[in-house]
Short mmCIF file of C-alpha atoms and ligand atoms in Angstrom, two decimals:
data_model
loop_
_atom_site.label_atom_id
_atom_site.label_comp_id
_atom_site.label_asym_id
_atom_site.label_seq_id
_atom_site.Cartn_x
_atom_site.Cartn_y
_atom_site.Cartn_z
CA MET A 62 0.00 0.00 0.00
CA THR A 63 1.32 3.45 -0.94
CA PRO A 64 1.73 5.58 2.19
CA THR A 65 0.60 9.20 2.27
CA ILE A 66 2.56 11.82 4.15
CA THR A 67 1.63 15.41 4.93
CA ALA A 68 3.72 18.47 4.20
CA PHE A 69 3.14 22.22 4.30
CA GLU A 70 1.04 23.34 1.36
CA ARG A 71 3.69 26.07 1.10
CA SER A 72 6.67 25.76 3.41
CA PRO A 73 7.82 29.04 5.01
CA ASP A 74 11.33 28.25 3.74
CA GLY A 75 10.07 28.23 0.13
CA GLY A 76 11.51 24.75 -0.50
CA LYS A 77 14.93 24.83 1.18
CA GLY A 78 14.13 21.41 2.60
CA LEU A 79 14.18 22.50 6.25
CA ALA A 80 10.64 21.41 7.16
CA ARG A 81 10.45 17.95 8.65
CA ASP A 82 8.66 16.25 5.78
CA THR A 83 12.03 16.24 3.97
CA ARG A 84 13.55 13.67 6.35
CA VAL A 85 10.53 11.38 5.84
CA ARG A 86 10.73 11.81 2.07
CA TRP A 87 14.45 11.02 2.31
CA ALA A 88 13.83 7.78 4.21
CA LEU A 89 11.17 6.73 1.66
CA GLU A 90 13.55 7.54 -1.21
CA GLU A 91 16.43 5.61 0.42
CA VAL A 92 14.32 2.44 0.66
CA GLY A 93 12.65 2.93 -2.73
CA GLN A 94 9.11 3.17 -1.34
CA PRO A 95 6.75 5.26 -3.54
CA TYR A 96 4.60 7.68 -1.56
CA ALA A 97 1.91 10.32 -1.93
CA VAL A 98 2.01 13.78 -0.37
CA ARG A 99 -0.94 15.79 0.87
CA GLY A 100 -0.35 19.50 1.35
CA VAL A 101 -1.85 21.07 4.47
CA SER A 102 -2.30 24.79 5.15
CA PHE A 103 -1.33 26.30 8.52
CA ASP A 104 -5.03 26.76 9.33
CA ALA A 105 -5.90 23.18 8.39
CA LEU A 106 -3.15 21.90 10.74
CA LYS A 107 -5.25 23.01 13.70
CA GLU A 108 -8.54 21.58 12.45
CA PRO A 109 -10.02 18.36 13.90
CA LYS A 110 -9.34 16.40 10.71
CA HIS A 111 -5.59 16.96 11.00
CA LEU A 112 -5.53 16.83 14.82
CA ALA A 113 -6.91 13.29 14.51
CA LEU A 114 -3.66 12.42 12.68
CA ASN A 115 -1.34 14.49 14.85
CA PRO A 116 -2.60 15.78 18.21
CA PHE A 117 0.05 18.54 18.13
CA GLY A 118 -1.25 19.92 14.84
CA SER A 119 1.99 19.73 12.89
CA ILE A 120 3.50 18.02 9.88
CA PRO A 121 4.68 15.44 8.97
CA THR A 122 2.17 12.64 9.40
CA TYR A 123 2.18 9.21 7.79
CA GLU A 124 -0.85 7.14 6.79
CA GLU A 125 -0.59 3.59 5.55
CA GLY A 126 -3.86 1.63 5.60
CA ASP A 127 -5.06 1.64 9.20
CA LEU A 128 -1.77 2.95 10.52
CA VAL A 129 -1.43 6.66 11.33
CA LEU A 130 1.85 8.00 12.67
CA PHE A 131 3.16 11.40 13.68
CA GLU A 132 6.67 12.51 14.83
CA SER A 133 9.27 12.48 12.08
CA GLY A 134 11.61 10.23 14.12
CA ALA A 135 8.91 7.60 14.68
CA ILE A 136 7.97 7.70 11.00
CA VAL A 137 11.57 7.28 9.84
CA LEU A 138 12.08 4.43 12.32
CA HIS A 139 8.90 2.74 11.06
CA ILE A 140 10.10 2.99 7.45
CA ALA A 141 13.58 1.75 8.41
CA GLU A 142 12.18 -1.23 10.33
CA ARG A 143 10.13 -2.38 7.34
CA HIS A 144 12.91 -2.22 4.78
CA ASP A 145 16.44 -3.56 4.69
CA SER A 146 18.71 -0.67 3.93
CA LEU A 147 18.41 1.83 6.80
CA LEU A 148 19.07 -0.35 9.85
CA PRO A 149 21.78 -2.99 10.29
CA LYS A 150 20.70 -6.62 10.70
CA ASP A 151 23.06 -7.25 13.62
CA ALA A 152 21.00 -6.61 16.79
CA ASN A 153 23.65 -4.57 18.60
CA ALA A 154 24.46 -2.42 15.58
CA ARG A 155 20.72 -1.93 15.05
CA GLY A 156 20.34 -0.80 18.65
CA ARG A 157 23.17 1.71 18.20
CA ALA A 158 21.66 3.08 14.97
CA ILE A 159 18.35 3.60 16.78
CA ALA A 160 20.22 5.27 19.64
CA TRP A 161 21.54 7.79 17.09
CA ILE A 162 17.99 8.56 15.93
CA PHE A 163 17.10 9.41 19.53
CA GLY A 164 20.45 11.15 20.05
CA ALA A 165 19.87 13.45 17.07
CA LEU A 166 16.32 14.29 18.13
CA ASN A 167 16.85 14.54 21.91
CA SER A 168 20.47 15.55 22.36
CA VAL A 169 21.13 17.81 19.36
CA GLU A 170 17.91 19.14 17.79
CA PRO A 171 16.60 20.91 20.95
CA TRP A 172 19.74 23.09 21.06
CA ILE A 173 19.22 24.03 17.40
CA LEU A 174 15.57 24.85 18.04
CA GLU A 175 16.57 27.05 20.97
CA LEU A 176 18.78 29.09 18.67
CA GLN A 177 16.07 29.34 16.02
CA ASN A 178 13.51 30.41 18.61
CA ALA A 179 15.90 33.05 19.93
CA LYS A 180 16.30 34.42 16.41
CA LEU A 181 12.75 34.11 15.11
CA LEU A 182 10.54 34.56 18.16
CA GLU A 183 12.54 36.61 20.66
CA SER A 184 14.56 39.07 18.56
CA ASP A 185 12.43 42.01 19.73
CA LYS A 186 13.21 41.40 23.41
CA PRO A 187 15.76 43.62 25.17
CA TRP A 188 17.75 40.53 26.23
CA ALA A 189 17.65 38.93 22.76
CA GLN A 190 21.32 39.50 21.86
CA ASP A 191 22.63 38.08 25.15
CA ARG A 192 20.35 35.05 24.90
CA MET A 193 21.37 34.44 21.29
CA LEU A 194 25.06 34.30 22.30
CA LEU A 195 24.21 31.98 25.19
CA VAL A 196 22.19 29.49 23.14
CA ALA A 197 24.72 29.61 20.27
CA ASP A 198 27.45 28.64 22.74
CA ARG A 199 25.31 25.85 24.17
CA LEU A 200 24.82 24.52 20.65
CA ARG A 201 28.59 24.71 20.06
CA GLY A 202 29.03 22.55 23.17
CA ARG A 203 26.82 19.87 21.63
CA LEU A 204 28.41 20.06 18.19
CA GLN A 205 31.91 19.91 19.68
CA LYS A 206 31.07 16.58 21.35
CA LEU A 207 29.45 15.21 18.20
CA SER A 208 32.41 16.34 16.11
CA ALA A 209 34.84 14.62 18.51
CA TYR A 210 32.83 11.40 18.30
CA LEU A 211 32.54 11.43 14.51
CA GLY A 212 36.25 12.14 14.02
CA ASP A 213 37.20 11.09 10.50
CA LYS A 214 34.51 8.41 10.19
CA GLU A 215 32.24 8.52 7.15
CA TRP A 216 29.08 7.81 9.15
CA LEU A 217 28.34 7.62 12.88
CA ASP A 218 28.48 3.84 13.26
CA GLY A 219 29.54 1.77 10.26
CA ALA A 220 27.30 1.96 7.20
CA PHE A 221 24.86 4.84 6.58
CA SER A 222 21.75 4.29 8.71
CA ALA A 223 18.49 5.92 9.76
CA GLY A 224 20.56 7.42 12.61
CA ASP A 225 22.71 9.29 10.08
CA LEU A 226 19.64 10.28 8.08
CA ILE A 227 18.07 11.95 11.11
CA MET A 228 21.36 13.44 12.34
CA VAL A 229 22.16 14.99 8.95
CA SER A 230 18.58 16.33 8.71
CA VAL A 231 18.91 17.88 12.15
CA LEU A 232 22.35 19.39 11.45
CA LEU A 233 21.13 20.88 8.18
CA ARG A 234 18.97 23.17 10.27
CA THR A 235 22.10 24.82 11.73
CA ARG A 236 23.31 25.87 8.30
CA PRO A 237 21.57 29.28 8.24
CA SER A 238 23.42 30.17 11.47
CA GLY A 239 26.86 29.43 9.95
CA ILE A 240 27.81 27.46 13.09
CA LEU A 241 28.03 24.13 11.26
CA ASN A 242 31.03 25.37 9.28
CA GLU A 243 32.99 25.78 12.52
CA TYR A 244 33.21 21.96 12.59
CA ALA A 245 34.81 20.86 9.33
CA ASN A 246 34.12 17.15 9.84
CA LEU A 247 30.44 17.79 10.63
CA ALA A 248 30.06 20.07 7.61
CA ALA A 249 31.62 17.34 5.43
CA TYR A 250 29.37 14.70 7.04
CA VAL A 251 26.28 16.77 6.21
CA SER A 252 27.53 17.26 2.64
CA ARG A 253 27.98 13.48 2.27
CA GLY A 254 24.38 13.02 3.39
CA GLU A 255 23.11 15.65 0.98
CA ALA A 256 25.06 14.03 -1.87
CA ARG A 257 23.19 10.75 -1.52
CA PRO A 258 20.83 10.15 -4.46
CA GLY A 259 17.96 9.51 -2.02
CA TYR A 260 18.43 12.92 -0.43
CA GLN A 261 18.71 14.58 -3.83
CA ARG A 262 15.42 13.04 -4.93
CA ALA A 263 13.70 14.00 -1.66
CA PHE A 264 15.00 17.56 -1.89
CA ALA A 265 13.91 17.92 -5.52
CA ALA A 266 10.46 16.50 -4.70
CA GLN A 267 9.83 18.90 -1.80
CA LEU A 268 11.08 21.83 -3.90
CA ALA A 269 8.78 20.93 -6.79
CA PHE A 270 5.90 20.51 -4.32
CA ASN A 271 6.57 23.95 -2.86
CA GLN A 272 6.66 25.42 -6.36
CA GLY A 273 3.18 24.00 -6.95
CA LYS A 274 4.34 21.23 -9.32
CA ARG A 275 2.19 18.36 -8.04
N1 LIG B 1525 8.72 16.70 16.82
C1 LIG B 1525 7.92 16.86 15.64
C2 LIG B 1525 8.47 15.98 14.51
O1 LIG B 1525 9.67 15.69 14.52
O2 LIG B 1525 7.70 15.55 13.65
C3 LIG B 1525 7.90 18.34 15.26
C4 LIG B 1525 6.96 18.62 14.12
C5 LIG B 1525 6.96 20.10 13.76
O3 LIG B 1525 7.32 20.98 14.57
N2 LIG B 1525 6.57 20.38 12.53
C6 LIG B 1525 6.53 21.74 12.06
C7 LIG B 1525 5.09 22.23 11.98
O4 LIG B 1525 4.22 21.54 11.51
C8 LIG B 1525 7.13 21.77 10.67
S1 LIG B 1525 8.85 21.40 10.68
N3 LIG B 1525 4.87 23.48 12.41
C9 LIG B 1525 3.59 24.12 12.29
C10 LIG B 1525 2.82 24.14 13.56
O5 LIG B 1525 3.20 23.44 14.51
O6 LIG B 1525 1.83 24.89 13.59
C11 LIG B 1525 9.50 22.90 11.46
C12 LIG B 1525 9.93 23.87 10.43
C13 LIG B 1525 9.04 24.72 9.84
C14 LIG B 1525 9.48 25.64 8.90
C15 LIG B 1525 10.81 25.68 8.58
N4 LIG B 1525 11.27 26.62 7.63
O7 LIG B 1525 10.46 27.17 6.91
O8 LIG B 1525 12.48 26.87 7.53
C16 LIG B 1525 11.71 24.82 9.17
C17 LIG B 1525 11.25 23.91 10.09
#
């Protein structure tokens, strides 16, 4: 059965791939699973029909027969568990790849969101500049540790996995701040992710969608 995901009818980033449907598209492209996309307006996100799919009123969601999922990490994990290429077969390596999904979402993404919130939602506050410096330094602390762990490895733990897919997606969101480029190995890691044909297809698909080519 062809799954249907939701995405912004028009993403505020105009198709830069920063909204979280891109990571789901990427996972589907990596495993070669065709999918349909339903565009949702900001108003429609808060209507009962969408809240029945995602109680928090956000994208992405995933519908496949009777199954409805929300949370991009859970959706990517679901896709990875049902196909061969995004999680290792060895149980321990599989556990570690899943740990990196959670690590990206729980131990890196919140610091990036803090910085984005400081820039987008709090810039008119008298303390905005001080807070921006503070949260940028906190993010650097996270990225420093990740950079040290990655070292000169190609991917986080052996072959490319759903853990890398989520980590690269998360790190991509730091690009507008310029902070990613302070860590050469992380910037190169993200570029390797972006160079994957699956990412290229996902990026092109979300761009076309945002340009109204559906
Ligand atoms: N934890 C959830 C997940 O991982 O799925 C978070 C989902 C979420 O916050 N989705 C956002 C959303 O629907 C879109 S991705 N927001 C609307 C709302 O909640 O009302 C966040 C996002 C939006 C836009 C850009 N951009 O334009 O650059 C980047 C990221």
